[in-house]
CSV table of C-alpha atoms in Angstrom, one decimal:
chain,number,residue,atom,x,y,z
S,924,UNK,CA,-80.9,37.4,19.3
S,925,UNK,CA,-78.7,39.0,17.0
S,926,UNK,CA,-76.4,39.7,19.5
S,927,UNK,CA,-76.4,36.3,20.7
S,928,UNK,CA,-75.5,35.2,17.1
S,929,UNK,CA,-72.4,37.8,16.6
S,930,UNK,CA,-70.8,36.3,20.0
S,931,UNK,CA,-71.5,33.0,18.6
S,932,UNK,CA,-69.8,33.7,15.6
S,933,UNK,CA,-67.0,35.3,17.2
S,934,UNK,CA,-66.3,32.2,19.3
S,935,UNK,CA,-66.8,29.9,16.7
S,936,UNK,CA,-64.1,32.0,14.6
S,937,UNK,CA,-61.5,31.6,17.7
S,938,UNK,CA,-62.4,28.4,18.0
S,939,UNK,CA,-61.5,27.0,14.5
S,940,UNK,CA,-58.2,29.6,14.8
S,941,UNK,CA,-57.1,27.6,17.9
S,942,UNK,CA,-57.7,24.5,16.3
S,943,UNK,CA,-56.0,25.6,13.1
S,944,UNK,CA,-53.0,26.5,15.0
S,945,UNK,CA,-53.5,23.1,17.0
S,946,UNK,CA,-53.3,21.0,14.0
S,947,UNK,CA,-50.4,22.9,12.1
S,948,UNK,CA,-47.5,20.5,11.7
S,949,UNK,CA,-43.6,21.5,11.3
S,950,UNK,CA,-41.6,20.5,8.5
S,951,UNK,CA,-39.0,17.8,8.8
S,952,UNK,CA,-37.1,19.9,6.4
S,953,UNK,CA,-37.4,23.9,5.6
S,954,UNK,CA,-35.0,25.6,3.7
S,955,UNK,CA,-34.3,28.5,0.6
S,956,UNK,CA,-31.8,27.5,-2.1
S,957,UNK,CA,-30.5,30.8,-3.8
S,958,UNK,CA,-30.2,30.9,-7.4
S,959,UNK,CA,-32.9,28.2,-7.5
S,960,UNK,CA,-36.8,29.3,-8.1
S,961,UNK,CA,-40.0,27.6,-9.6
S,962,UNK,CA,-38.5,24.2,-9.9
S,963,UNK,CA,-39.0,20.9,-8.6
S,964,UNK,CA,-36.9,19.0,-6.6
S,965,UNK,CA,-37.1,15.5,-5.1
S,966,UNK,CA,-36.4,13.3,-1.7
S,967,UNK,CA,-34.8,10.4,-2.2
S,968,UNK,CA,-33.7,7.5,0.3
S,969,UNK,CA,-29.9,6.7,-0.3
S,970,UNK,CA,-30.4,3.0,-1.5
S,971,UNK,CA,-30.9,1.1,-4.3
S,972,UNK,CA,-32.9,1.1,-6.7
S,973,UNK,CA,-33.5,4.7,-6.3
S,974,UNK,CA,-36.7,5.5,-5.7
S,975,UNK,CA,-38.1,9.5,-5.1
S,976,UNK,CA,-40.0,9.3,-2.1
S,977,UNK,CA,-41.6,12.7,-2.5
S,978,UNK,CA,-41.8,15.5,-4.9
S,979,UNK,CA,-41.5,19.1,-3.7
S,980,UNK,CA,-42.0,22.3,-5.3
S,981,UNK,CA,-40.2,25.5,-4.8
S,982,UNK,CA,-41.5,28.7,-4.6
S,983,UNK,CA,-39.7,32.2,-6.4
S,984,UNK,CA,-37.9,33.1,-3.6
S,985,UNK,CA,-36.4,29.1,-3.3
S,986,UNK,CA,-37.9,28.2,-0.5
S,987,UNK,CA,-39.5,24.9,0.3
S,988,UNK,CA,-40.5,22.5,2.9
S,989,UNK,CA,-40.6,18.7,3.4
S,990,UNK,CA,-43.8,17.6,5.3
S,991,UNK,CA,-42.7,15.2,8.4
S,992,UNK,CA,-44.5,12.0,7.1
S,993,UNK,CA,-42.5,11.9,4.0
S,994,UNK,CA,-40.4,9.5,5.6
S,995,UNK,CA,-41.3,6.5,7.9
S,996,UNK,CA,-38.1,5.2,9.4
S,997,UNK,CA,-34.3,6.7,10.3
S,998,UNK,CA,-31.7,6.9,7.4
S,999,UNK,CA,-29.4,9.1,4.6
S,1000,UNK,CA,-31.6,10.4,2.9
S,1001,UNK,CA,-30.9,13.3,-0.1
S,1002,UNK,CA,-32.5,15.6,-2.3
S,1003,UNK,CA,-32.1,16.0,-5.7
S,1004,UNK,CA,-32.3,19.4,-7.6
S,1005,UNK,CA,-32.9,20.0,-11.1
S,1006,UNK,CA,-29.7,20.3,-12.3
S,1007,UNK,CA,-28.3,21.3,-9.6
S,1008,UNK,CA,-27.2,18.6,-7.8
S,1009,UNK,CA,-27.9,16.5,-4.1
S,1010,UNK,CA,-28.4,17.7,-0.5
S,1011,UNK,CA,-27.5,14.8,1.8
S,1012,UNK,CA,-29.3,14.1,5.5
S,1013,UNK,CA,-29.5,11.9,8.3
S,1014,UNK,CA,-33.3,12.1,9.0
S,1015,UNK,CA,-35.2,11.0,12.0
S,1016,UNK,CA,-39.1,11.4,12.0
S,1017,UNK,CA,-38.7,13.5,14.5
S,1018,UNK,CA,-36.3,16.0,13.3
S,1019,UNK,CA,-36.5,19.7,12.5
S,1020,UNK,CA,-34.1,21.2,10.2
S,1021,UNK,CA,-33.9,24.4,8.5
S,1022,UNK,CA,-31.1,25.7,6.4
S,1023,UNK,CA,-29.4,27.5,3.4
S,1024,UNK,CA,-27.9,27.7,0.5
S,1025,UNK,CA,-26.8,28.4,-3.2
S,1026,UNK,CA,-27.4,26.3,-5.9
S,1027,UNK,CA,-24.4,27.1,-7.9
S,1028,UNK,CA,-21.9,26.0,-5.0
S,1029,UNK,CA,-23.9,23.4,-2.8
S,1030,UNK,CA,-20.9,22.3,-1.8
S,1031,UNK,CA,-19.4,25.3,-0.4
S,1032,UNK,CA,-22.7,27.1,0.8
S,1033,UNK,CA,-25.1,24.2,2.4
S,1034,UNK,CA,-25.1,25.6,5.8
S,1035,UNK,CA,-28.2,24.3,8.7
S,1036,UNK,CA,-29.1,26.8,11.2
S,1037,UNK,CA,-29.5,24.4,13.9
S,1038,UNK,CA,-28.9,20.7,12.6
S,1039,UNK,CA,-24.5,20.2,13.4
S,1040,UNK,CA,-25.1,16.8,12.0
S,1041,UNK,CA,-26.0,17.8,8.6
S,1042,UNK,CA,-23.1,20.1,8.4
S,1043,UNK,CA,-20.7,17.3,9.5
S,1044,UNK,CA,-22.4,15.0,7.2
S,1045,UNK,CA,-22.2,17.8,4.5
S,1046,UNK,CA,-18.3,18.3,5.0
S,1047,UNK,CA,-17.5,14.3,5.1
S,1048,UNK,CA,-19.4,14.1,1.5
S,1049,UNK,CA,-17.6,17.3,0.3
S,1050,UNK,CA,-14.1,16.2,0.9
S,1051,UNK,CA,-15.2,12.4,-0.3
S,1052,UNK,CA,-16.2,14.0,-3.3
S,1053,UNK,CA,-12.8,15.9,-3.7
S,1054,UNK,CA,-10.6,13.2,-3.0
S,1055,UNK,CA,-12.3,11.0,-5.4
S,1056,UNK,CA,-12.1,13.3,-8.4
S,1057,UNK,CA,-8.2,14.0,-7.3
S,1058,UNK,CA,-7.5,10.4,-6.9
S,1059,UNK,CA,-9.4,9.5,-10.5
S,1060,UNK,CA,-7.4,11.5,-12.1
S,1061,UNK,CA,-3.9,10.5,-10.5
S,1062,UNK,CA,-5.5,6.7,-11.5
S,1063,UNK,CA,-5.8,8.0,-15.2
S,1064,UNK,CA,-1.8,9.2,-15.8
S,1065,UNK,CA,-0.8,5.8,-13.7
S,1066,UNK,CA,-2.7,4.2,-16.7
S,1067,UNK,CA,-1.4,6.2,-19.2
S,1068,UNK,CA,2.0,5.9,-18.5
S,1069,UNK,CA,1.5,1.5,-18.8
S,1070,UNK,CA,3.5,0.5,-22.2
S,1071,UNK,CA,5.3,4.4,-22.5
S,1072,UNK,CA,9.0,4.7,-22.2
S,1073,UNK,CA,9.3,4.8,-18.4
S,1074,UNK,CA,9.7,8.5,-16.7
S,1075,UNK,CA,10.8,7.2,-13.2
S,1076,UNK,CA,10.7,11.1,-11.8
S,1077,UNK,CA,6.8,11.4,-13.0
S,1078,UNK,CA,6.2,8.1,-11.3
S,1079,UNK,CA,7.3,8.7,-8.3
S,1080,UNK,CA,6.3,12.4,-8.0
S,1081,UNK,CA,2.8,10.5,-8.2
S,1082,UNK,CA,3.3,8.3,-5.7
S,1083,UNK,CA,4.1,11.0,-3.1
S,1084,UNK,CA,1.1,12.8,-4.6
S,1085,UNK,CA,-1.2,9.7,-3.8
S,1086,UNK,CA,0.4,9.6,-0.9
S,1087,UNK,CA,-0.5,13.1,0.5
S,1088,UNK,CA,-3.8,12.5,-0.7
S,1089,UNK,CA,-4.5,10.1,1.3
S,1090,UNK,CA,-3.4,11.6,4.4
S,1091,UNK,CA,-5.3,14.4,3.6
S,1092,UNK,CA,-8.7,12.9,3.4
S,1093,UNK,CA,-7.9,11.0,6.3
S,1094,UNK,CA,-6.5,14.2,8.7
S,1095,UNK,CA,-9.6,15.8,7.6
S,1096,UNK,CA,-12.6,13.2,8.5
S,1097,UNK,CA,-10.6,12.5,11.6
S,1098,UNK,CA,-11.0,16.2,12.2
S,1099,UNK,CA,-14.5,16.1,11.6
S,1100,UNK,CA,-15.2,13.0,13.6
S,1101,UNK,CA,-13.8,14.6,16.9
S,1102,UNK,CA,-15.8,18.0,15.9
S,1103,UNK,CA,-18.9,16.0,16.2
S,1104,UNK,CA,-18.7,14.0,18.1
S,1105,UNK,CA,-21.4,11.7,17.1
S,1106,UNK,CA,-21.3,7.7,16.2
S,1107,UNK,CA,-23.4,8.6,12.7
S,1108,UNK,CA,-20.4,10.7,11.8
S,1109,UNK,CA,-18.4,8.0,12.5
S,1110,UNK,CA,-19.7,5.8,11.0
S,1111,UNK,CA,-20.2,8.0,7.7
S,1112,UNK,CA,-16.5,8.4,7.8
S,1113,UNK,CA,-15.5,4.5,8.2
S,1114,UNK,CA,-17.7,4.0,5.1
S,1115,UNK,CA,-15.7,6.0,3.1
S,1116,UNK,CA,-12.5,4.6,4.4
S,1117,UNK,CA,-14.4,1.3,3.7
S,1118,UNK,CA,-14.5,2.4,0.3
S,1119,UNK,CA,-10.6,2.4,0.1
S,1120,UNK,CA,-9.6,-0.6,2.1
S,1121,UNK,CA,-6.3,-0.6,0.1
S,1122,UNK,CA,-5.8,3.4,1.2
S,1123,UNK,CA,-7.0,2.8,5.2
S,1124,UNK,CA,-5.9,0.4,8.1
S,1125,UNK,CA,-8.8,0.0,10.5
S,1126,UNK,CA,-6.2,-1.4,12.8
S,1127,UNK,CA,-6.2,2.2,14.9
S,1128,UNK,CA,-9.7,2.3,14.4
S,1129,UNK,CA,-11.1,-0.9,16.4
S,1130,UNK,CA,-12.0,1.4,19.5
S,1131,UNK,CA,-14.3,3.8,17.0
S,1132,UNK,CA,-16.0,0.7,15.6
S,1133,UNK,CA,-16.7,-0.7,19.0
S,1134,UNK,CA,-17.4,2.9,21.2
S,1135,UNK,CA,-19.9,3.1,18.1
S,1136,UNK,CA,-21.4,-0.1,17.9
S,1137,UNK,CA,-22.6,0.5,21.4
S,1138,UNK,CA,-23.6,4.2,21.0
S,1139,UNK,CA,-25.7,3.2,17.5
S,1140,UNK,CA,-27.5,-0.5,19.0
S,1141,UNK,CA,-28.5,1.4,22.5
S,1142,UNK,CA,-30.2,3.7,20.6
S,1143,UNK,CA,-33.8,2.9,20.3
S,1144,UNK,CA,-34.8,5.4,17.5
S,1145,UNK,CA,-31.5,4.1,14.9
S,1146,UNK,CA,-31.2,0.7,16.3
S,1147,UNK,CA,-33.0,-0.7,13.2
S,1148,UNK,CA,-30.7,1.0,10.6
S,1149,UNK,CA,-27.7,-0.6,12.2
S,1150,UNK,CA,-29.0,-3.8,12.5
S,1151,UNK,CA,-25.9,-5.2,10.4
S,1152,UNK,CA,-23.6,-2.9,12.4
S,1153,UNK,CA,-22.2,-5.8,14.6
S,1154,UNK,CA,-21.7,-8.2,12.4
S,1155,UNK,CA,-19.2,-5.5,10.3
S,1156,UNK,CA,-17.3,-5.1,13.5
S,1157,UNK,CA,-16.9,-9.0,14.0
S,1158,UNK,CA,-15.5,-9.2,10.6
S,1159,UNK,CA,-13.1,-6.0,10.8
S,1160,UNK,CA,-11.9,-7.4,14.5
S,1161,UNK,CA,-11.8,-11.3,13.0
S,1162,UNK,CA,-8.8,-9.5,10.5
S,1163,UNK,CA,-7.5,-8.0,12.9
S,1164,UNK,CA,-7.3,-10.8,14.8
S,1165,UNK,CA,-6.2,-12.8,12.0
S,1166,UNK,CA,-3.4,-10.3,10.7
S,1167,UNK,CA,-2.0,-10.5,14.6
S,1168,UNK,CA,-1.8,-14.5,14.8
S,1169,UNK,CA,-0.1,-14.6,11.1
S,1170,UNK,CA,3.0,-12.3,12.4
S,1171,UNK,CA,6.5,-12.4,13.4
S,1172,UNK,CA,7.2,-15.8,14.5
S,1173,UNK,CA,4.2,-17.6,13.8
S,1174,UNK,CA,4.2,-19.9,10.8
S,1175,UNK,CA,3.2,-20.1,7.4
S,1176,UNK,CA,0.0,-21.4,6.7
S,1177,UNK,CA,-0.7,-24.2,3.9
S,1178,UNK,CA,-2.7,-22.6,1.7
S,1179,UNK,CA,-5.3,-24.2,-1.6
S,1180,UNK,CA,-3.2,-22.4,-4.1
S,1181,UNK,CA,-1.9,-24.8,-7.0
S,1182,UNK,CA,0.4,-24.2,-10.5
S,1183,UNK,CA,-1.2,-24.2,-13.5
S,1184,UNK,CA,-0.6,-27.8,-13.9
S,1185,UNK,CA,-2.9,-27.9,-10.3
S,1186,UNK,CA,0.2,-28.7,-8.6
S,1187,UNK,CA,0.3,-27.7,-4.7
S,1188,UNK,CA,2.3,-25.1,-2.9
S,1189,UNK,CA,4.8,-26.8,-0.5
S,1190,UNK,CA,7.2,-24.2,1.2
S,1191,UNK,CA,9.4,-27.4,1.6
S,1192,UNK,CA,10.1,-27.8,-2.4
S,1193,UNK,CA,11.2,-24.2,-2.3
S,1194,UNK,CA,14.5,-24.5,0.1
S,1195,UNK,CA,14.8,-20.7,0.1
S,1196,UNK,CA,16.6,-19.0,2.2
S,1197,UNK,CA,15.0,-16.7,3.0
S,1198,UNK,CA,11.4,-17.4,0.8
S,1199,UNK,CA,9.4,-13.6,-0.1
S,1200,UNK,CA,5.6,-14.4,-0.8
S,1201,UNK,CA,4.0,-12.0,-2.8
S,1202,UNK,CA,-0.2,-12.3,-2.7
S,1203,UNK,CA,-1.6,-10.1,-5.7
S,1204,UNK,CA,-4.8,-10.1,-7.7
S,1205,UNK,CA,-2.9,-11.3,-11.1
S,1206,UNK,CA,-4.8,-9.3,-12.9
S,1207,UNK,CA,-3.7,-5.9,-13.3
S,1208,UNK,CA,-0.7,-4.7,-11.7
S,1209,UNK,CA,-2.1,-2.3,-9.2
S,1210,UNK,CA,1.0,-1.6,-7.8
S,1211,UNK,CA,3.9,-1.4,-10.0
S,1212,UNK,CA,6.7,0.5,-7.2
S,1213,UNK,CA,5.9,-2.8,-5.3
S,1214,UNK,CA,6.5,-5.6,-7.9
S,1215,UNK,CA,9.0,-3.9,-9.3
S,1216,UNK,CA,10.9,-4.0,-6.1
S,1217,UNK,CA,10.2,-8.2,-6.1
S,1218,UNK,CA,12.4,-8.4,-9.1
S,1219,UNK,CA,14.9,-6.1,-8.0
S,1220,UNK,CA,15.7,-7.9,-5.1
S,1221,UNK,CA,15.4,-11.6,-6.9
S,1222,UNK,CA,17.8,-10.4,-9.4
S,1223,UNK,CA,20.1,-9.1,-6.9
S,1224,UNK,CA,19.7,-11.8,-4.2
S,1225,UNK,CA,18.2,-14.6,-6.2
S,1226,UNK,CA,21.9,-16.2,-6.7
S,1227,UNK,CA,22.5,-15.8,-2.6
S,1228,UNK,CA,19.4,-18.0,-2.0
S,1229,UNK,CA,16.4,-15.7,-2.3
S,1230,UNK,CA,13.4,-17.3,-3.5
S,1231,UNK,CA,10.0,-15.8,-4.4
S,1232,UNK,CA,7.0,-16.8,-4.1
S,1233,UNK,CA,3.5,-14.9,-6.3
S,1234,UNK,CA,0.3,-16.2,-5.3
S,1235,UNK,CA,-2.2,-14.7,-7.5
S,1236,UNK,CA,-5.9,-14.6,-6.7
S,1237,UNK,CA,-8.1,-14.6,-9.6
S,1238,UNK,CA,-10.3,-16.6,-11.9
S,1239,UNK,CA,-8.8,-15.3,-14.9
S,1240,UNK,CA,-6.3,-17.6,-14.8
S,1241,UNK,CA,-5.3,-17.0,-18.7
S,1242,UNK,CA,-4.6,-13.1,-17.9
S,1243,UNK,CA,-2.6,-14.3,-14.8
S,1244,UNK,CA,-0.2,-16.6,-17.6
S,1245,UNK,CA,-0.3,-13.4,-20.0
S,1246,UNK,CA,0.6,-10.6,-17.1
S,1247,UNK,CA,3.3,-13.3,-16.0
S,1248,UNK,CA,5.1,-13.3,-19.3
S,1249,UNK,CA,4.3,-9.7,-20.5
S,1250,UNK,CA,6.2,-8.2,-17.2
S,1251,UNK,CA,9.1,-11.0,-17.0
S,1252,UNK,CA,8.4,-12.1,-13.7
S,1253,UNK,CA,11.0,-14.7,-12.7
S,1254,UNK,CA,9.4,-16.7,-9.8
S,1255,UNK,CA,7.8,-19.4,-8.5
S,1256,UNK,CA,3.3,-18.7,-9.6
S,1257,UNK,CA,0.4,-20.3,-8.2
S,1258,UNK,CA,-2.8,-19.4,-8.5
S,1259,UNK,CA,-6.0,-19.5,-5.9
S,1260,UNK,CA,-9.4,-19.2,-8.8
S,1261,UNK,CA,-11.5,-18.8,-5.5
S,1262,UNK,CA,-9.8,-14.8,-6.2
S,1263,UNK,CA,-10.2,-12.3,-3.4
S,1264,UNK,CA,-13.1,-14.3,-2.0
S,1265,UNK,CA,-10.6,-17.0,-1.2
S,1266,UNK,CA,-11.1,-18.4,3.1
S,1267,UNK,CA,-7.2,-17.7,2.7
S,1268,UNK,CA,-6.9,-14.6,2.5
S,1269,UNK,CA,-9.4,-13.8,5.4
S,1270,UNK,CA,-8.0,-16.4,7.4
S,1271,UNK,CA,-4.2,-14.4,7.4
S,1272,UNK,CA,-6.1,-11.0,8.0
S,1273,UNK,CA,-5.2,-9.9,4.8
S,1274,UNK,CA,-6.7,-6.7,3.4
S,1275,UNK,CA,-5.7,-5.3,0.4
S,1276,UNK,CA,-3.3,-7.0,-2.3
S,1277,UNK,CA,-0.8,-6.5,-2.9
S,1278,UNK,CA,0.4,-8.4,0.6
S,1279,UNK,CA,3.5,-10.2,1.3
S,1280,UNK,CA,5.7,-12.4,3.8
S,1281,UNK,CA,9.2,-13.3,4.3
S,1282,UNK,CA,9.8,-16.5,5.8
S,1283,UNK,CA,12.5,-18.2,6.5
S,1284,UNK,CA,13.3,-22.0,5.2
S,1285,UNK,CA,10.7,-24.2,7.3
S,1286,UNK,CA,8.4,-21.6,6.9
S,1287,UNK,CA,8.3,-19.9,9.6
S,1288,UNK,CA,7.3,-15.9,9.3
S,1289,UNK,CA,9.9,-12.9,10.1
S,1290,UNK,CA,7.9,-10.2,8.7
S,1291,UNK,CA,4.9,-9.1,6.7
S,1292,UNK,CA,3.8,-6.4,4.9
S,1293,UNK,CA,6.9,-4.4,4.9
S,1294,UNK,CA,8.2,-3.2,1.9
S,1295,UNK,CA,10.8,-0.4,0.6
S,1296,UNK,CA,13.8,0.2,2.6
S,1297,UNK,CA,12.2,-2.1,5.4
S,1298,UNK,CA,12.0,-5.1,2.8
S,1299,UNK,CA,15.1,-4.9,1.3
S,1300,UNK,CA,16.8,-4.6,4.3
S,1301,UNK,CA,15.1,-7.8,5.7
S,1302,UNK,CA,16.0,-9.7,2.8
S,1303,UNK,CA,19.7,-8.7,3.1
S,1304,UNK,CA,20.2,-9.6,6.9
S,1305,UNK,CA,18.5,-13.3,6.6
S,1306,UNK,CA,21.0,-13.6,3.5
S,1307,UNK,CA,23.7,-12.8,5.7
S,1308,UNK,CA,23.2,-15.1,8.4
């Protein structure tokens, strides 16, 4: 009998050890974070209002794991260290990542031993990061300069700077995108390109949106997180679109701008030959090279039949009267207090402001958008006519 009872035991023992190696589940995240023991960090879904989805504790050697039913659907997701800073993911409940670390560079060091998409996703959000705090600061000595006595070799030594800052983040998530290969990446990288509509044309990037689109909505498991995705490519393809009929050739359109007196904008009044029509915000002068080249070429060609044309968009309209006085800005102003959400401006494809159009004396368009060289030479030819 005793016998019987110590094979009993023994199979009962290999039974609840099958069992217990049955029912063990994997992570959906495992990882060590050096320089980063005994503390807590936390899983948060990237959306507002923030809200920690789960707390997690790490051990002395800074390792940790995320149990799998921490989260319910696909998305960016991140954790958050204690004072150390955020680890961004794309999770799936299915997924399995492991990876490493150091919590005094996360930037550099966040490496995944066999997730490619969180060290894509890690890279976009690295150089994001960098070109935001480069770009902030080039922002700041734009500012600074505003009322100084002017210092046109700083000024434009900052302009090429912006300028090759912007190419740079763009080379560089373009460079990432084809790495990966994947329509999350790409669609991580046109938000932040979103994010600088003024910096970006989407123009070359129509066949990304759509290749995308498809890639993203045939997938059953991310379907639901792109719900929206479709309707974003209708609207970046309806500018497009717009931006195309509203070219050389085409004409004018009437628009709902008035003066201040709410008179309307006829083109016919005008009798310019040829007419430039500057569309800006009216409140701050984001782009001083630009509207300082307006008045350069109305005091040069004003007398030879040049008129201009400033359409502000804004609801300030009392900081729109004061920024038209302060800078001496001799032309013809109306004002659209719908501001940027203005039909107008959507229905042209336009953008970004500042935008702009010659036309010719009935209105009808011979360029837009050009500015510089490509402007002023425009404007000189039609004078010469």
């Amino acid at each position: 009998m005793g016998k019987l009872s110590y094979i009993f035991a023994a199979l009962l023992i290999t039974f609840v050890s099958c069992s217990e190696q049955k029912t063990k589940q994997i992570p959906l995240i495992e990882g060590q974070v050096a320089n980063y023991s005994g503390v807590l960090a936390y899983l948060y879904a990237e959306e507002a209002p923030a809200r920690a989805l789960d707390t997690i504790e790490v051990d002395a050697n800074g390792s940790f794991s995320v149990a799998k039913q921490s989260i319910e659907k696909p998305g960016f997701y991140y954790l958050q260290l204690e004072k150390a800073g955020r680890i961004y993911f794309f999770l799936k409940p299915s997924d399995y990542i492991n990876f490493q670390a150091d919590a005094n560079h996360l930037l550099e060091t966040c490496q995944s031993n066999n997730s490619k998409l969180l060290n894509h996703y890690w890279s976009l959000k690295k150089i994001n990061h960098t070109f935001n705090t480069a770009f902030k600061d080039i922002s700041t000595t734009f500012a600074q300069m505003g009322g100084q006595e002017a210092n046109d070799s700083l000024y434009h030594a900052l302009v090429t700077q912006k300028k090759e800052l912007i190419k740079q983040l763009r080379d560089q998530c373009l460079k990432i995108s084809q790495q990966a290969n994947s329509p999350i990446i790409d669609f991580v990288m046109l938000n932040i390109k979103a994010g600088n509509q003024s910096l970006f044309s989407i123009k070359s990037d129509l066949e990304l949106f759509v290749n995308n689109a498809e890639q993203l909505t045939n997938d059953e498991q991310i379907k639901a997180l792109f719900t929206d995705y479709d309707q974003k490519i209708m609207q970046a393809y309806s500018l497009i679109r717009a931006e195309g009929y509203y070219q050389k050739g085409n004409k004018f359109p009437q628009l709902k701008a008035r003066t201040n007196w709410n008179e309307a904008l006829s083109l016919n009044k005008v009798q310019g030959h040829p007419i430039h029509i500057v569309l800006w915000s009216g409140e701050d002068l984001l782009d001083d090279s630009k509207l300082k080249q307006c008045k350069t070429l109305m005091y040069r060609y004003g007398s030879n039949g040049l008129k201009t044309i400033m359409i502000a968009y804004t609801n300030n309209k009392e900081k729109w009267l004061s920024n038209i006085k302060k800078h001496r800005l001799p032309y013809w102003h109306f004002v659209d207090t719908l501001s940027v959400q203005s039909p107008d401006l959507s229905k042209m494809g336009v953008r970004s402001l500042p935008c702009n159009f010659v036309v010719d004396s009935v209105g009808t368009i011979i360029n837009r958008d050009i500015w510089g060289e490509e402007l002023a030479l425009t404007i000189r030819s039609n004078i010469e006519k």
